[in-house]
Short mmCIF file of C-alpha atoms and ligand atoms in Angstrom, two decimals:
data_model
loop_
_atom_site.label_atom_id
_atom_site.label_comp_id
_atom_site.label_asym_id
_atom_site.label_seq_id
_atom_site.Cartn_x
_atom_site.Cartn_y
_atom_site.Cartn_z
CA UNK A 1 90.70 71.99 91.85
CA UNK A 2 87.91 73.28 89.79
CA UNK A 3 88.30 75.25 86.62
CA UNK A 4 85.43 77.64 85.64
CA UNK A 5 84.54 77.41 82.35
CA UNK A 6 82.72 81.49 82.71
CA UNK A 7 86.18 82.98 83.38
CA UNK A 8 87.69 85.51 81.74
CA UNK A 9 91.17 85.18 83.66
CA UNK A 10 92.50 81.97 85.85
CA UNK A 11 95.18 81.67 88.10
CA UNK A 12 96.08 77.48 88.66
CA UNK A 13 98.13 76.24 90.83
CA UNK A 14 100.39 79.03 91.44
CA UNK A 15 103.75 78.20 92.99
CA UNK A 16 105.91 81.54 93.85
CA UNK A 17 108.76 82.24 96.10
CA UNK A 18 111.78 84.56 96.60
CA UNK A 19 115.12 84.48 96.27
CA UNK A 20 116.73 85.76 99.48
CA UNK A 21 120.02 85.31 101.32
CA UNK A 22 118.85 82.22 102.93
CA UNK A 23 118.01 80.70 99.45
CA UNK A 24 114.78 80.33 97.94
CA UNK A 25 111.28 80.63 100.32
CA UNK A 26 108.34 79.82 98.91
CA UNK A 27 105.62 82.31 99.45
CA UNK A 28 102.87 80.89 97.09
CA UNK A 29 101.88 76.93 97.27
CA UNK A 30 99.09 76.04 94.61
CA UNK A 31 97.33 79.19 93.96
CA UNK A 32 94.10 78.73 92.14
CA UNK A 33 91.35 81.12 91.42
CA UNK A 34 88.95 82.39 88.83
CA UNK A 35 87.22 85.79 88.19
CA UNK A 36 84.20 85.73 86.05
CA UNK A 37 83.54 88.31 83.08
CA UNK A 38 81.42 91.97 85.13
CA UNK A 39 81.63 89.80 88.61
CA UNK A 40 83.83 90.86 91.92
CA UNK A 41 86.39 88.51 93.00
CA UNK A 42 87.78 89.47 96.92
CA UNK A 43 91.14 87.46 98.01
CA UNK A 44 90.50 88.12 101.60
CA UNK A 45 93.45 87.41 104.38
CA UNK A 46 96.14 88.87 106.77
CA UNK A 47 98.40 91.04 106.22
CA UNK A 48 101.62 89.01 104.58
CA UNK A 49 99.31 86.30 103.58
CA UNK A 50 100.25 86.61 99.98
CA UNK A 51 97.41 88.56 98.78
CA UNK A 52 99.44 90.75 96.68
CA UNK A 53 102.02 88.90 95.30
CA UNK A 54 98.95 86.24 93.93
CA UNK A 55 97.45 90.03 92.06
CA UNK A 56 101.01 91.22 91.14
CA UNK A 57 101.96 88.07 89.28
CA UNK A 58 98.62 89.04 86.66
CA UNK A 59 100.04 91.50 84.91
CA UNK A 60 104.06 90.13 86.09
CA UNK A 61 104.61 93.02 88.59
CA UNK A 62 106.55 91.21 90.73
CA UNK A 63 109.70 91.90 92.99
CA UNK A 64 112.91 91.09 91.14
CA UNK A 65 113.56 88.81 93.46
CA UNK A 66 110.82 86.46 92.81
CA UNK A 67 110.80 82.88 90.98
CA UNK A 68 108.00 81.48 89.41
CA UNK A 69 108.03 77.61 89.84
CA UNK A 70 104.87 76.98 88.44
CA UNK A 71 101.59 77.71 87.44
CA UNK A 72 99.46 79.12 84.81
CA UNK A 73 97.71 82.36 84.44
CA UNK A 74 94.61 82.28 81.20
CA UNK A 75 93.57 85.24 80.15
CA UNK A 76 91.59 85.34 76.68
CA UNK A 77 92.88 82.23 75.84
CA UNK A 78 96.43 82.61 77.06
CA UNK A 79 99.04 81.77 79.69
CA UNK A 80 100.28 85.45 80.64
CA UNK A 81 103.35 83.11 82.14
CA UNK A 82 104.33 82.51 78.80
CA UNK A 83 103.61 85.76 76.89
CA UNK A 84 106.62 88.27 75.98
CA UNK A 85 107.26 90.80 78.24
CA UNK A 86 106.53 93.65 75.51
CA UNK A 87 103.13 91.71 75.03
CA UNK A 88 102.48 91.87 78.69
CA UNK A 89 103.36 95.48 78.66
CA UNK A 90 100.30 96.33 76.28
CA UNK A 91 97.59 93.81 78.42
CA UNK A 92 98.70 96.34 81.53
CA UNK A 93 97.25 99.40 81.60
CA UNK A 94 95.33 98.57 78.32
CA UNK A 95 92.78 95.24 79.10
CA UNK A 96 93.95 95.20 82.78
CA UNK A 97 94.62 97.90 85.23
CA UNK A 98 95.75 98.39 88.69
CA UNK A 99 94.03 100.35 91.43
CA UNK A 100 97.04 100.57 93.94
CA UNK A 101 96.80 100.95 98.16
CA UNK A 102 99.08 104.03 97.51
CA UNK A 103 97.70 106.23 94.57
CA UNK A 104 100.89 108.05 94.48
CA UNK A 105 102.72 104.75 92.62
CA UNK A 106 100.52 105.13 89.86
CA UNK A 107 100.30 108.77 89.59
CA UNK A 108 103.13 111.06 88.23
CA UNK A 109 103.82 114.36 90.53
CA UNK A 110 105.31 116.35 87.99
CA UNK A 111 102.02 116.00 85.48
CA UNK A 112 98.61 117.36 86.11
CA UNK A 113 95.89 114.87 86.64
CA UNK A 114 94.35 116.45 83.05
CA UNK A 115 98.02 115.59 81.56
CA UNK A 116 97.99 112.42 82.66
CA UNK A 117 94.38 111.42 81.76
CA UNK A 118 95.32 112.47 77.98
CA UNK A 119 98.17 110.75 77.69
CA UNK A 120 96.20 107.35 78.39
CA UNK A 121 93.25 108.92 76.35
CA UNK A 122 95.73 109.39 73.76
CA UNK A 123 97.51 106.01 73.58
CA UNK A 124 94.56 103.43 73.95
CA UNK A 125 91.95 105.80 72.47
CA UNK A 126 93.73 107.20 69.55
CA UNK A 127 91.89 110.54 70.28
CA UNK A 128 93.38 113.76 70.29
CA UNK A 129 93.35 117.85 70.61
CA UNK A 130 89.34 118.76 71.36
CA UNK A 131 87.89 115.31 71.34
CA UNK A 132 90.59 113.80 73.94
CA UNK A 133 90.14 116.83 76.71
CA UNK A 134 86.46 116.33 76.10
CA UNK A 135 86.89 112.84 77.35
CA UNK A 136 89.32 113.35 79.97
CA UNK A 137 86.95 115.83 81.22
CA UNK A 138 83.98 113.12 80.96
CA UNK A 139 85.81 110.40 82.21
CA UNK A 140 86.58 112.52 85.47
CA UNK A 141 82.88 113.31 85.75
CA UNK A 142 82.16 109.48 85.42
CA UNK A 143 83.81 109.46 88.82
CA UNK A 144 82.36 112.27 90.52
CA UNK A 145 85.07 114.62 90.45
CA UNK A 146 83.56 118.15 91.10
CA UNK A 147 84.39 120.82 88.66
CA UNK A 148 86.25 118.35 86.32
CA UNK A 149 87.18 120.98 83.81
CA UNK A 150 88.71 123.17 86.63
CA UNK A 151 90.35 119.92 87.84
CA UNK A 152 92.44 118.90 84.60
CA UNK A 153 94.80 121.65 85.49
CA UNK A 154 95.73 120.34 89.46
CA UNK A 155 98.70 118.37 90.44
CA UNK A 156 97.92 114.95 92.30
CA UNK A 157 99.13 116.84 95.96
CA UNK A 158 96.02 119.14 94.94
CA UNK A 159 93.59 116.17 95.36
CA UNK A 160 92.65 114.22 98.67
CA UNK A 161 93.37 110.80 99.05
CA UNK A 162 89.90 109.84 97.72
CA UNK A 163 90.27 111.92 94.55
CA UNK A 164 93.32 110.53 93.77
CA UNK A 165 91.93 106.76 94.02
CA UNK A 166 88.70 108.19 91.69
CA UNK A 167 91.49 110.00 89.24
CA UNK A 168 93.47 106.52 89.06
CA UNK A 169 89.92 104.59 88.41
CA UNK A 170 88.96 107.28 85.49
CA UNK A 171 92.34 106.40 83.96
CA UNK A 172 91.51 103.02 84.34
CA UNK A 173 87.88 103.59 82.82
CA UNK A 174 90.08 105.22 79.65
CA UNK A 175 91.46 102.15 78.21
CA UNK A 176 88.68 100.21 78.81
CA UNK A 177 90.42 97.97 81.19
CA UNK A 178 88.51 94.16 80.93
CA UNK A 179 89.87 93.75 84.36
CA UNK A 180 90.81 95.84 87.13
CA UNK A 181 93.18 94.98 90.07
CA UNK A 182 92.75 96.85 93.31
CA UNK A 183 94.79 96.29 95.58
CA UNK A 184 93.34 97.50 99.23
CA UNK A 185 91.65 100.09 97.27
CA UNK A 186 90.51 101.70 100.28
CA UNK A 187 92.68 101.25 103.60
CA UNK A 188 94.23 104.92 103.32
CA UNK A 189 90.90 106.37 103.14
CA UNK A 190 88.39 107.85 105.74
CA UNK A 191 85.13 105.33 106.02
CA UNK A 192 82.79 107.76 104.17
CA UNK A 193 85.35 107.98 101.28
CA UNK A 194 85.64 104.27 101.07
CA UNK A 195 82.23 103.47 100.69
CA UNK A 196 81.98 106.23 98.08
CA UNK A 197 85.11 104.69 96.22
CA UNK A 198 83.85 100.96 96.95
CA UNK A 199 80.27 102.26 95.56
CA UNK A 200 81.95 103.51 92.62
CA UNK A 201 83.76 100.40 91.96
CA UNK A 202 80.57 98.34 91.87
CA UNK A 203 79.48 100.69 89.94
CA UNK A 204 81.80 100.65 86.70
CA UNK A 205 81.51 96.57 87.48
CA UNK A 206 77.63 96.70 86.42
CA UNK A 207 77.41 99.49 84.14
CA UNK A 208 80.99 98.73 81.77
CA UNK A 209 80.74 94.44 82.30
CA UNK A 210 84.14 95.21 84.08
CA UNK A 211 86.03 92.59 86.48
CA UNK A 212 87.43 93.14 89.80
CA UNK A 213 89.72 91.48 91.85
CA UNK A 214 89.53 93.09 95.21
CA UNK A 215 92.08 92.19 97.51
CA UNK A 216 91.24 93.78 101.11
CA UNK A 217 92.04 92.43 104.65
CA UNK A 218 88.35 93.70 105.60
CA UNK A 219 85.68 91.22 105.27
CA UNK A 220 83.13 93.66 106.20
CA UNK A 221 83.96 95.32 102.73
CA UNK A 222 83.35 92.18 101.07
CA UNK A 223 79.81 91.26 102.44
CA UNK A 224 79.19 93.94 100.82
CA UNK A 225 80.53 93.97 97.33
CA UNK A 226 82.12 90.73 96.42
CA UNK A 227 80.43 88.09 94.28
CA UNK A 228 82.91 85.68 95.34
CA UNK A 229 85.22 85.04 98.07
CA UNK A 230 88.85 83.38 98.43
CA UNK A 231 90.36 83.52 101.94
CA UNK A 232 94.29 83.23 101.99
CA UNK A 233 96.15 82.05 104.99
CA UNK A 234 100.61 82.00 104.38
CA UNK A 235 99.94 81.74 101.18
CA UNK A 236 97.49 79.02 100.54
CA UNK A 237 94.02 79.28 99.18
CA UNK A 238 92.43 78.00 102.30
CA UNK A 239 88.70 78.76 101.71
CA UNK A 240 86.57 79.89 98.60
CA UNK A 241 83.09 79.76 97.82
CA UNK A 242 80.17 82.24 96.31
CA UNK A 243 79.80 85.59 98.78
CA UNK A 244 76.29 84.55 100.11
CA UNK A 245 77.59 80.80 100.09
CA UNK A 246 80.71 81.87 102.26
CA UNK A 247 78.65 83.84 104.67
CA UNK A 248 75.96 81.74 104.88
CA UNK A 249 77.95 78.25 105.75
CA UNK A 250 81.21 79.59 106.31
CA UNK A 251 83.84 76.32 106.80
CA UNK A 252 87.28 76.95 107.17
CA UNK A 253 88.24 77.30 111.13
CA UNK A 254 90.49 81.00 109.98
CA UNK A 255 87.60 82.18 107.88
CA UNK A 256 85.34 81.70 110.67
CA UNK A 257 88.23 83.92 113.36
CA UNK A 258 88.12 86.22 110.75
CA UNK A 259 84.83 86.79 110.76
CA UNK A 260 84.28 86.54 114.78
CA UNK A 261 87.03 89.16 114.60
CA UNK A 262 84.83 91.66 113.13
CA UNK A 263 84.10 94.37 114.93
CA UNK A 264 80.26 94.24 112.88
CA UNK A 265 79.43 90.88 114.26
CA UNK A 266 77.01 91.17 117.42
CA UNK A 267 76.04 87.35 117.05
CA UNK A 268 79.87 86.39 118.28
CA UNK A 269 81.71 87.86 120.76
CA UNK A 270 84.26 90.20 119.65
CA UNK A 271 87.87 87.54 119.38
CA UNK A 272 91.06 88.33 118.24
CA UNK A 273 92.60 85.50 116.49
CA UNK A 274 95.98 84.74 118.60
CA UNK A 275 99.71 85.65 117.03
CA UNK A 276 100.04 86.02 112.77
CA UNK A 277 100.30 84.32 109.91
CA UNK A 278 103.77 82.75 109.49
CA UNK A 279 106.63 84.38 107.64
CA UNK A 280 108.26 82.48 104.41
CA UNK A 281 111.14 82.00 106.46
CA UNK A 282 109.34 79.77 108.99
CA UNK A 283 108.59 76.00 107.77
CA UNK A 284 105.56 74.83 109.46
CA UNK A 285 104.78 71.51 108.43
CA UNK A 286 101.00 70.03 107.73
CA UNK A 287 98.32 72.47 107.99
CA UNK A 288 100.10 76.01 107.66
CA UNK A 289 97.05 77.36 110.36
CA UNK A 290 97.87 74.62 112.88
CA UNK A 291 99.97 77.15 115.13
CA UNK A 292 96.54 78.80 115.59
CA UNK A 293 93.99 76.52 114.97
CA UNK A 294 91.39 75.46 118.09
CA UNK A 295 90.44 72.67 116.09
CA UNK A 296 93.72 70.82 115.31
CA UNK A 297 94.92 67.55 116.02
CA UNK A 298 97.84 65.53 115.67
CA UNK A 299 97.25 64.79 111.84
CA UNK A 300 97.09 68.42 111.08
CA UNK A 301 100.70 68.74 111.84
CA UNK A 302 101.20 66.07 109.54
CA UNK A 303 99.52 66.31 106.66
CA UNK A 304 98.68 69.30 104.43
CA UNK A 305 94.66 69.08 103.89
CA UNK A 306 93.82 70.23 100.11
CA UNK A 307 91.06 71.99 98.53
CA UNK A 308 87.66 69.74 98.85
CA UNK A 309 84.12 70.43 97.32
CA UNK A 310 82.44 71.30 100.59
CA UNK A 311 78.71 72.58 98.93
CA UNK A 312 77.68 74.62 95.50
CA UNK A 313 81.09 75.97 93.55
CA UNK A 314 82.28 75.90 97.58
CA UNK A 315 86.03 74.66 98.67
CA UNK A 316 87.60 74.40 101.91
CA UNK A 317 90.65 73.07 102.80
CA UNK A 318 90.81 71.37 106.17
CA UNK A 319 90.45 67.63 107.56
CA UNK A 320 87.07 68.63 109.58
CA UNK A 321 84.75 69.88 107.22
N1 LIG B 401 110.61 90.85 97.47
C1 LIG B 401 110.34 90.02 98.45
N2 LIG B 401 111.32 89.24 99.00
C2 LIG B 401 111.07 88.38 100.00
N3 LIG B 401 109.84 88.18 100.52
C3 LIG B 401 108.82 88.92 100.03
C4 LIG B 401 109.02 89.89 98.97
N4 LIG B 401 107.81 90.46 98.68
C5 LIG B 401 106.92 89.89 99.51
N5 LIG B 401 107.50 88.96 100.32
C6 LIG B 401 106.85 88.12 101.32
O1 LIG B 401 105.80 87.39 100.69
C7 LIG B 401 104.71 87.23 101.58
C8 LIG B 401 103.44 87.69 100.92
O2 LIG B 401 103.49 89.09 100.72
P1 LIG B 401 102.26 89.93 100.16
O3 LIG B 401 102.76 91.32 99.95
O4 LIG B 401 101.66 89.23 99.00
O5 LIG B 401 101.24 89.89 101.38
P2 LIG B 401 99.80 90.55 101.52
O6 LIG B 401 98.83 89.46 101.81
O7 LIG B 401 99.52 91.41 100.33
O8 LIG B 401 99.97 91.45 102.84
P3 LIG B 401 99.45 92.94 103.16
O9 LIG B 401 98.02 92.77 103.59
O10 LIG B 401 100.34 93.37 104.28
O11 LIG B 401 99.59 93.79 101.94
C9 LIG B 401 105.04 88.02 102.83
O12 LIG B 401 105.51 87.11 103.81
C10 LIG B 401 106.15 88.94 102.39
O13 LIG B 401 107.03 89.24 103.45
S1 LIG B 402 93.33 71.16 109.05
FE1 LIG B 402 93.45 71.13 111.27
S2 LIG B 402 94.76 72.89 111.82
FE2 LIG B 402 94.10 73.15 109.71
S3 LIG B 402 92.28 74.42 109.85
FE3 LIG B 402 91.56 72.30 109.83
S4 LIG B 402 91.42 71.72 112.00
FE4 LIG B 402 92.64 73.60 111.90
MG1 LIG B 403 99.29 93.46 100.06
#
């Protein structure tokens, strides 16, 4: 697999599973990506294709249930696999933050958003009294929360879905996060609201340098944002490549259902790729997309094709490319 040499955090050869009744499943096989310093990374798939527990091992958010067999994760120099859990504790929420599906895990009910804002202004700041509202109030201006003075003193149930996302992403802004994690960022939000919070995004990821792994079953979001592309399918990276690259001359046989399977795409007909990714508890030997695949043949139940350099910083892993 390549390594890039630009990155500011890489994930290699991830190996992940979880510790259930039936013994161990593994839900991660070889797990490699890179995200570049102020670029947009998307890890695009399925639902249950293993999107979030690739994001979740980052800052070591995982279930407790879950084994790491192997890997490494660089970040400034060092394997977060290896780091002390208080250590880790200070990288999350300081130098990498997470935008959640559900902005009600990361906000508290009991505070007001203003409360909350100061406490991270507070801690990775070191400002306080005047100065710290001032930038609370700022930083929820930054993300075009109307009347942000008025709006220190409401409760997260007093903001709309969409505010809360842009309240979580101010925080965010606060302690100067290097990276920032969001996972589905968008999926409980109206269409107009997600391209404001999506515009936003791109925003803070030109004007702050910042880096953003966006994970999102919607590849119509990512034409549209992402600098770079990895497609997951039960829990391989099967496909990755530059955005215009993957568009352009997309390979694998799932990237190309998933993108005939948008409703956007006039050129195709509208398809529907037939029955889901396989669970962990299902072994399916060779190629894991063989149960769905029009393309297979007899060696693909066989043998398990790897990553191969298919054009410019562009990998695909099947046996007919
Ligand atoms: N604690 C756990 N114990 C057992 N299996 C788990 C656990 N957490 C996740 N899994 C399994 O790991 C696989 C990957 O899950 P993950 O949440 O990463 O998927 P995802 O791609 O983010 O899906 P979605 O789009 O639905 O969020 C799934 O098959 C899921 O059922
Ligand atoms: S290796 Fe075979 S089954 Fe897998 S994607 Fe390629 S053609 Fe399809
Ligand atoms: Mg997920």
């Amino acid at each position: 697999m390549y390594y890039n040499l630009m990155a500011i955090l890489e994930v290699k050869d991830l190996n992940l599973g979880f510790n259930c009744e039936c013994g161990f499943r593994q839900a991660l096989f070889d797990v490699s990506f890179s995200l570049e310093r102020g670029k947009m990374h998307a890890l695009v798939g399925e639902s249950g294709c293993g999107k979030t527990i690739s994001a979740m091992t980052i800052p070591r958010l995982l279930p407790k249930n879950a084994e790491i067999k192997g890997g490494e994760i660089i970040f400034n120099g060092e394997n977060l696999l290896k780091v002390p859990q208080k250590i880790i504790r200070n990288i999350r929420g300081h130098k990498i933050a997470l935008i959640p599906q559900d902005p009600m895990t990361s906000l508290n009910p009991l505070y007001t958003i203003g409360n909350q804002l100061l406490e991270v202004i507070e801690l990775h700041q070191g400002l306080k009294g005047k100065e710290a509202i001032n930038r609370a109030v700022q930083a929820l201006e930054d993300v075009q929360i109307p009347c942000a003075k008025e709006r220190m003193k409401s409760y997260p149930h007093e903001f709309s879905g969409g505010m809360k996302q842009r309240a979580i992403i101010a925080m965010a802004l606060c302690c100067h996060a290097e990276i920032l994690i969001a996972d589905e960022p968008t999926t409980a939000l109206d269409v107009t609201v997600q391209a404001q919070i999506m515009n936003l995004l791109k925003q803070i990821q030109k004007e702050k340098n910042t880096s953003i792994l966006l994970i999102t079953h919607d590849l119509a979001l990512v034409g549209e944002n992402a600098d770079y592309i990895s497609v997951m399918y039960a829990g391989r990276i099967v496909e990755s490549a530059p955005a215009k690259e993957f568009f352009k001359n997309t390979k694998h046989p799932y990237s190309i259902a998933l993108l005939r399977s948008l409703p956007s795409n006039r050129e195709a007909r509208l398809e529907t790729i037939e029955g889901q990714p396989p669970s962990i508890m299902q072994d399916i030997g060779g190629c894991r997309f063989h149960t769905r695949c029009k393309k297979y043949s007899e060696k693909c139940t066989k043998e398990i094709p790897q990553l191969e350099n298919v054009g410019i910083n562009h990998y695909c892993a099947c046996f007919f490319n």
